[in-house]
Structure formats: structure tokens, C-alpha cells
Amino acid sequence: MTARIIDGKAFAVALSKAVASSTAAIKGAHGFTPGLAVVLVGEDPASSVYVASKARETVAAGMNSFEHKLPADAPESELLDIIARLNADEAVDGILVQLPLPKHIDTNKVLGAISPDKDVDGFHVINAGRLATGQSSLVPCTPWGSMLLLKATLGSLSGLEAVVVGRSNIVGKPIAQLLLAADCTVTIAHSRTRDLAEVCRRADILIAAVGRPEMIRGDWIKQGATVIDVGINRVPAPEKGEGKTKLVGDVAFAEAKEVAGAITPVPGGVGPMTIASLLANTLTAATRRRGLPEPTDFADACARLMA
Ligand code: GUN
């Protein structure tokens, strides 16, 4: 059997369209334009590329984009001052501080300074706590986007065995919470897990979020399982020529697709969903802050657009 390939790129286009039409409807009905502020410290090339595409897609969805760039040696206090201003700015509905931050800046302090109601990354402890206790929260973008892909692929997830490999605050822990809320039986595995391959073989849903290129092999996967590969690893690709590189996931895709029922590719799987999810979160933050009804159910809207 060859797995169905889950087309995250097409899904992200559908989600962005759903967000854009919901934004236009809100503008028409309530006369405001949602705004997303992105803060970048330093000039890391990968981060600069992400920030530029976030700004471009924010504007394409009909929202205002505000960019703040600080030099790599900017003091922490300067970043905290900007966050305080953005917290107080009525035109700003969402605030994202691009990670990683330079070493002299305390990341937890910075994330904790963002107003939880504008925390479109969902990294503030208040949002993590709300998610863990089943309260309405802003949910981290990559886990939220992964859940949309899973629900579109499987429908109900109730009763399924889910194994999450990776325990980061950004992906592993929040996605485990979302799977639990969707009535899965959830195992969080990590680099110290004994007999990791055997644990993975239990999974109806396998989430790979370890950041190790192609670590999860085909024979770790149960026949017919759904595999969501969150890893994005740049590795040498001598077959493409001297000094060339390519992107691979945490799953050995060529082996895995012969066993899995459905699988996300890298690139073109979870990655494209992250920015679309960020825009959906910005719209959600904008409506909640103003006491307006929640925007469309994006999972339903995407399913309709993909049908
Ligand atoms: N750097 C890489 N991914 C992310 C993300 O999802 N949010 C933020 N703020 N920084 C990142």
C-alpha cells in the first residue's frame, strides 16, 4: 500500500482564503481592519525570510501588518518597551516575537510580557494553561494547523492511539493537549523514551516533532497509520551537486509512505499551514478582544473549500 499524501500546501491556500473572506466580512460588518505586529531581533537569514512571508501573507489576507526590527545587540529593555507599546495599541490584535532570540535576551520574560489576548503564537503561560485546562485559548500555530490536517484526513479522532515524539513547548506539549481534547489516547515520547520504535508502532496517529532528520523509520510505523511530520531539517544533498542542500522531515518519507495510510511530506506538509494558522489566530484574537462572535469554524471552512 502507498500512503495518501496530505497536501498541506493546498490546505494552507484554502485556510488563507477562508481567513481572507472572514476578514472581509468582519471589516464590512464592524468597520475595523485586524492588525498583526511581528518583531524581529537580529538578522538571522531564516528568521528574516519567515518574517517577510508573514508580512506578505498578512496583507494578502486583508489585514494590517506592522514590522519592528531591532539589531542583534538591542537590549532586552528595548524589546520589552516595544511589546508594552504594542499591548496598548488598539490597532494591534496580534503580537509575534520571532524566535529564537539572541542569547542575552530572556525568552520566557519576553513571551510573558505579551498580552495573553494578543498572543497569537499561544506561547504565553496563560494560554498554555488555558489549553491544558480545556479553556478557550490562543493555540500555537503549528499544532493547530496539524490538527486541521488530521481532522480533514480522519474525521473523528475519538479513541485513537496518538504518539507524539518530541516534548517542546512550541509543538510537542500543545499538540498532545489538542489530541487529548479530541479524545485520543496520548503518549508523549522523547529522546530518553525506552524502545522508541516499539512505542511508535502503537500509534494510529504519529506526530514527529523531534528535529532529527529522518529519525523515524518505516518499520516504526503501524500499517495504515496517519503520520504528521513537523520536522524541517536542512541536510547536505550531494546528489544535487557540490555544496547543495535539501529539506527533510523527522520521518524517513520514502520508507514511511509504503506503510502509512496517510502522511505529510516535507516540504509541502505542515510547514505551509503555520502562517495560515497564524492569520486565523490573529482574526480570532481580533474578534475576541472586541467581544464579537468568533470567526468561521476554520476546520469546516477548509473542509468545504478542499471538497
Ligand atoms: N520561529 C520558528 N517558528 C516560530 C513560530 O512558530 N513562532 C515564533 N514566534 N518564532 C518561530
mmCIF file of C-alpha atoms in Angstrom, residues 67-272:
data_model
loop_
_atom_site.group_PDB
_atom_site.id
_atom_site.type_symbol
_atom_site.label_atom_id
_atom_site.label_comp_id
_atom_site.label_asym_id
_atom_site.label_seq_id
_atom_site.Cartn_x
_atom_site.Cartn_y
_atom_site.Cartn_z
ATOM 1 C CA GLU A 67 7.001 45.146 11.436
ATOM 2 C CA HIS A 68 9.532 46.045 14.109
ATOM 3 C CA LYS A 69 13.181 45.211 13.536
ATOM 4 C CA LEU A 70 15.853 45.563 16.206
ATOM 5 C CA PRO A 71 19.604 44.995 15.873
ATOM 6 C CA ALA A 72 21.026 41.743 17.302
ATOM 7 C CA ASP A 73 22.626 43.635 20.211
ATOM 8 C CA ALA A 74 19.474 45.543 21.198
ATOM 9 C CA PRO A 75 18.993 45.475 24.971
ATOM 10 C CA GLU A 76 16.170 43.354 26.390
ATOM 11 C CA SER A 77 14.575 46.507 27.821
ATOM 12 C CA GLU A 78 14.119 47.933 24.311
ATOM 13 C CA LEU A 79 12.238 44.823 23.213
ATOM 14 C CA LEU A 80 10.092 44.927 26.372
ATOM 15 C CA ASP A 81 9.285 48.606 25.672
ATOM 16 C CA ILE A 82 8.107 47.758 22.156
ATOM 17 C CA ILE A 83 5.925 44.942 23.491
ATOM 18 C CA ALA A 84 4.383 47.307 26.066
ATOM 19 C CA ARG A 85 3.533 49.773 23.279
ATOM 20 C CA LEU A 86 2.042 47.037 21.087
ATOM 21 C CA ASN A 87 -0.010 45.712 24.027
ATOM 22 C CA ALA A 88 -1.543 49.185 24.408
ATOM 23 C CA ASP A 89 -2.030 49.833 20.677
ATOM 24 C CA GLU A 90 -5.687 49.453 19.643
ATOM 25 C CA ALA A 91 -4.705 48.819 16.007
ATOM 26 C CA VAL A 92 -2.722 45.725 17.001
ATOM 27 C CA ASP A 93 -4.670 42.490 17.541
ATOM 28 C CA GLY A 94 -1.794 40.025 17.410
ATOM 29 C CA ILE A 95 1.851 40.206 18.528
ATOM 30 C CA LEU A 96 4.511 37.734 17.445
ATOM 31 C CA VAL A 97 8.135 37.912 18.543
ATOM 32 C CA GLN A 98 10.173 35.809 16.131
ATOM 33 C CA LEU A 99 12.220 33.096 17.859
ATOM 34 C CA PRO A 100 14.992 32.286 18.533
ATOM 35 C CA LEU A 101 16.053 35.459 20.312
ATOM 36 C CA PRO A 102 19.720 36.404 20.855
ATOM 37 C CA LYS A 103 21.290 34.751 23.929
ATOM 38 C CA HIS A 104 21.382 37.916 26.077
ATOM 39 C CA ILE A 105 17.581 38.146 25.988
ATOM 40 C CA ASP A 106 15.403 36.075 28.354
ATOM 41 C CA THR A 107 12.869 34.425 26.030
ATOM 42 C CA ASN A 108 10.440 33.464 28.820
ATOM 43 C CA LYS A 109 10.424 37.033 30.140
ATOM 44 C CA VAL A 110 9.692 38.397 26.658
ATOM 45 C CA LEU A 111 6.914 35.873 25.909
ATOM 46 C CA GLY A 112 5.429 36.559 29.338
ATOM 47 C CA ALA A 113 5.307 40.300 28.592
ATOM 48 C CA ILE A 114 2.941 39.863 25.620
ATOM 49 C CA SER A 115 -0.704 40.413 26.475
ATOM 50 C CA PRO A 116 -2.257 36.881 26.514
ATOM 51 C CA ASP A 117 -5.184 38.192 24.458
ATOM 52 C CA LYS A 118 -2.801 39.289 21.676
ATOM 53 C CA ASP A 119 -0.511 36.249 21.972
ATOM 54 C CA VAL A 120 -1.170 34.776 18.508
ATOM 55 C CA ASP A 121 1.732 32.321 18.957
ATOM 56 C CA GLY A 122 -0.052 30.872 22.006
ATOM 57 C CA PHE A 123 3.280 30.696 23.875
ATOM 58 C CA HIS A 124 2.305 32.722 26.974
ATOM 59 C CA VAL A 125 1.922 30.542 30.095
ATOM 60 C CA ILE A 126 -1.667 31.778 30.445
ATOM 61 C CA ASN A 127 -2.543 30.391 27.009
ATOM 62 C CA ALA A 128 -0.615 27.160 27.692
ATOM 63 C CA GLY A 129 -2.553 26.838 30.965
ATOM 64 C CA ARG A 130 -5.884 27.591 29.329
ATOM 65 C CA LEU A 131 -5.195 24.939 26.673
ATOM 66 C CA ALA A 132 -4.177 22.377 29.322
ATOM 67 C CA THR A 133 -7.351 23.040 31.335
ATOM 68 C CA GLY A 134 -9.757 22.992 28.379
ATOM 69 C CA GLN A 135 -10.471 26.739 28.350
ATOM 70 C CA SER A 136 -10.734 28.972 25.311
ATOM 71 C CA SER A 137 -7.180 29.982 24.374
ATOM 72 C CA LEU A 138 -4.949 31.060 21.508
ATOM 73 C CA VAL A 139 -3.299 27.825 20.356
ATOM 74 C CA PRO A 140 0.258 27.573 18.923
ATOM 75 C CA CYS A 141 0.088 27.724 15.130
ATOM 76 C CA THR A 142 1.911 24.556 14.054
ATOM 77 C CA PRO A 143 -0.053 22.255 16.400
ATOM 78 C CA TRP A 144 -3.326 23.942 15.438
ATOM 79 C CA GLY A 145 -2.560 23.570 11.714
ATOM 80 C CA SER A 146 -1.554 19.935 12.230
ATOM 81 C CA MET A 147 -4.891 19.228 13.910
ATOM 82 C CA LEU A 148 -6.767 20.693 10.926
ATOM 83 C CA LEU A 149 -4.862 18.317 8.632
ATOM 84 C CA LEU A 150 -5.585 15.365 10.919
ATOM 85 C CA LYS A 151 -9.300 16.109 11.219
ATOM 86 C CA ALA A 152 -9.591 16.575 7.447
ATOM 87 C CA THR A 153 -7.832 13.240 6.909
ATOM 88 C CA LEU A 154 -9.530 11.128 9.582
ATOM 89 C CA GLY A 155 -12.749 12.880 10.602
ATOM 90 C CA SER A 156 -13.276 11.890 14.240
ATOM 91 C CA LEU A 157 -10.093 11.139 16.184
ATOM 92 C CA SER A 158 -12.003 9.724 19.145
ATOM 93 C CA GLY A 159 -10.411 6.676 20.782
ATOM 94 C CA LEU A 160 -7.360 6.598 18.508
ATOM 95 C CA GLU A 161 -3.852 5.946 19.878
ATOM 96 C CA ALA A 162 -1.703 9.036 19.283
ATOM 97 C CA VAL A 163 2.050 9.088 19.862
ATOM 98 C CA VAL A 164 3.820 12.453 19.873
ATOM 99 C CA VAL A 165 7.598 12.199 19.510
ATOM 100 C CA GLY A 166 9.015 15.424 20.977
ATOM 101 C CA ARG A 167 8.150 17.421 24.088
ATOM 102 C CA SER A 168 8.813 21.047 23.131
ATOM 103 C CA ASN A 169 6.623 23.869 24.421
ATOM 104 C CA ILE A 170 6.076 25.004 20.828
ATOM 105 C CA VAL A 171 4.896 21.726 19.272
ATOM 106 C CA GLY A 172 5.057 18.519 21.349
ATOM 107 C CA LYS A 173 3.235 19.603 24.511
ATOM 108 C CA PRO A 174 0.476 21.688 22.858
ATOM 109 C CA ILE A 175 -0.279 19.090 20.187
ATOM 110 C CA ALA A 176 -0.546 16.427 22.890
ATOM 111 C CA GLN A 177 -3.136 18.641 24.641
ATOM 112 C CA LEU A 178 -5.104 19.104 21.418
ATOM 113 C CA LEU A 179 -5.104 15.346 20.716
ATOM 114 C CA LEU A 180 -6.283 14.684 24.265
ATOM 115 C CA ALA A 181 -9.067 17.226 23.828
ATOM 116 C CA ALA A 182 -10.039 15.347 20.634
ATOM 117 C CA ASP A 183 -10.423 12.155 22.741
ATOM 118 C CA CYS A 184 -7.244 10.378 21.619
ATOM 119 C CA THR A 185 -5.204 8.208 23.970
ATOM 120 C CA VAL A 186 -1.968 10.177 24.002
ATOM 121 C CA THR A 187 1.639 9.165 24.639
ATOM 122 C CA ILE A 188 4.389 11.791 24.654
ATOM 123 C CA ALA A 189 7.694 10.147 23.730
ATOM 124 C CA HIS A 190 11.129 11.764 23.502
ATOM 125 C CA SER A 191 14.848 11.122 23.163
ATOM 126 C CA ARG A 192 15.003 9.262 26.505
ATOM 127 C CA THR A 193 11.989 7.026 25.819
ATOM 128 C CA ARG A 194 12.873 3.316 26.111
ATOM 129 C CA ASP A 195 12.303 1.349 22.905
ATOM 130 C CA LEU A 196 11.003 4.345 20.991
ATOM 131 C CA ALA A 197 10.387 2.287 17.838
ATOM 132 C CA GLU A 198 8.032 -0.055 19.723
ATOM 133 C CA VAL A 199 6.146 2.905 21.247
ATOM 134 C CA CYS A 200 5.735 4.457 17.772
ATOM 135 C CA ARG A 201 4.374 1.154 16.403
ATOM 136 C CA ARG A 202 1.360 1.541 18.731
ATOM 137 C CA ALA A 203 0.302 4.764 17.034
ATOM 138 C CA ASP A 204 -2.776 5.205 14.862
ATOM 139 C CA ILE A 205 -1.600 8.843 14.716
ATOM 140 C CA LEU A 206 2.133 9.504 14.819
ATOM 141 C CA ILE A 207 3.362 13.081 15.279
ATOM 142 C CA ALA A 208 7.078 13.546 14.607
ATOM 143 C CA ALA A 209 8.449 16.704 16.221
ATOM 144 C CA VAL A 210 11.971 15.878 17.356
ATOM 145 C CA GLY A 211 14.100 17.902 14.944
ATOM 146 C CA ARG A 212 16.279 14.925 13.898
ATOM 147 C CA PRO A 213 16.455 14.293 10.149
ATOM 148 C CA GLU A 214 14.682 11.070 9.096
ATOM 149 C CA MET A 215 14.978 9.530 12.557
ATOM 150 C CA ILE A 216 11.622 7.748 12.371
ATOM 151 C CA ARG A 217 11.968 4.758 10.064
ATOM 152 C CA GLY A 218 9.360 2.906 8.012
ATOM 153 C CA ASP A 219 9.391 -0.131 10.319
ATOM 154 C CA TRP A 220 8.480 2.096 13.304
ATOM 155 C CA ILE A 221 5.087 2.787 11.721
ATOM 156 C CA LYS A 222 1.908 0.746 12.076
ATOM 157 C CA GLN A 223 0.271 -0.313 8.812
ATOM 158 C CA GLY A 224 -2.307 2.320 7.825
ATOM 159 C CA ALA A 225 -1.282 4.906 10.464
ATOM 160 C CA THR A 226 -1.590 8.641 9.819
ATOM 161 C CA VAL A 227 1.808 10.347 10.072
ATOM 162 C CA ILE A 228 2.244 14.088 10.630
ATOM 163 C CA ASP A 229 5.846 15.148 10.145
ATOM 164 C CA VAL A 230 6.536 18.500 11.805
ATOM 165 C CA GLY A 231 10.316 18.341 11.301
ATOM 166 C CA ILE A 232 12.036 20.717 8.889
ATOM 167 C CA ASN A 233 15.738 19.815 8.674
ATOM 168 C CA ARG A 234 18.230 21.128 6.152
ATOM 169 C CA VAL A 235 20.729 18.417 5.181
ATOM 170 C CA PRO A 236 23.508 18.076 2.595
ATOM 171 C CA ALA A 237 22.304 16.839 -0.812
ATOM 172 C CA PRO A 238 25.461 15.835 -2.730
ATOM 173 C CA GLU A 239 23.209 14.144 -5.334
ATOM 174 C CA LYS A 240 22.067 17.671 -6.346
ATOM 175 C CA GLY A 241 25.631 18.893 -6.744
ATOM 176 C CA GLU A 242 28.567 20.090 -4.672
ATOM 177 C CA GLY A 243 27.540 22.079 -1.579
ATOM 178 C CA LYS A 244 23.788 21.695 -2.279
ATOM 179 C CA THR A 245 21.249 21.064 0.487
ATOM 180 C CA LYS A 246 17.640 19.887 0.766
ATOM 181 C CA LEU A 247 14.858 19.861 3.346
ATOM 182 C CA VAL A 248 13.823 16.599 5.006
ATOM 183 C CA GLY A 249 11.445 15.822 7.847
ATOM 184 C CA ASP A 250 11.889 13.797 11.038
ATOM 185 C CA VAL A 251 10.396 10.788 9.208
ATOM 186 C CA ALA A 252 12.172 8.720 6.525
ATOM 187 C CA PHE A 253 9.484 9.587 3.982
ATOM 188 C CA ALA A 254 10.301 7.050 1.219
ATOM 189 C CA GLU A 255 10.086 4.143 3.691
ATOM 190 C CA ALA A 256 7.167 5.529 5.661
ATOM 191 C CA LYS A 257 4.880 6.110 2.695
ATOM 192 C CA GLU A 258 4.958 2.371 1.921
ATOM 193 C CA VAL A 259 3.446 1.587 5.346
ATOM 194 C CA ALA A 260 1.375 4.592 6.463
ATOM 195 C CA GLY A 261 -2.237 5.205 5.437
ATOM 196 C CA ALA A 262 -1.628 8.951 5.052
ATOM 197 C CA ILE A 263 1.443 11.124 5.539
ATOM 198 C CA THR A 264 2.503 14.767 5.275
ATOM 199 C CA PRO A 265 5.526 15.394 3.015
ATOM 200 C CA VAL A 266 8.433 17.767 3.784
ATOM 201 C CA PRO A 267 8.369 20.311 2.280
ATOM 202 C CA GLY A 268 4.690 20.893 1.485
ATOM 203 C CA GLY A 269 3.048 19.335 4.534
ATOM 204 C CA VAL A 270 2.728 21.003 7.932
ATOM 205 C CA GLY A 271 5.095 23.913 7.108
ATOM 206 C CA PRO A 272 2.736 25.902 4.848
#
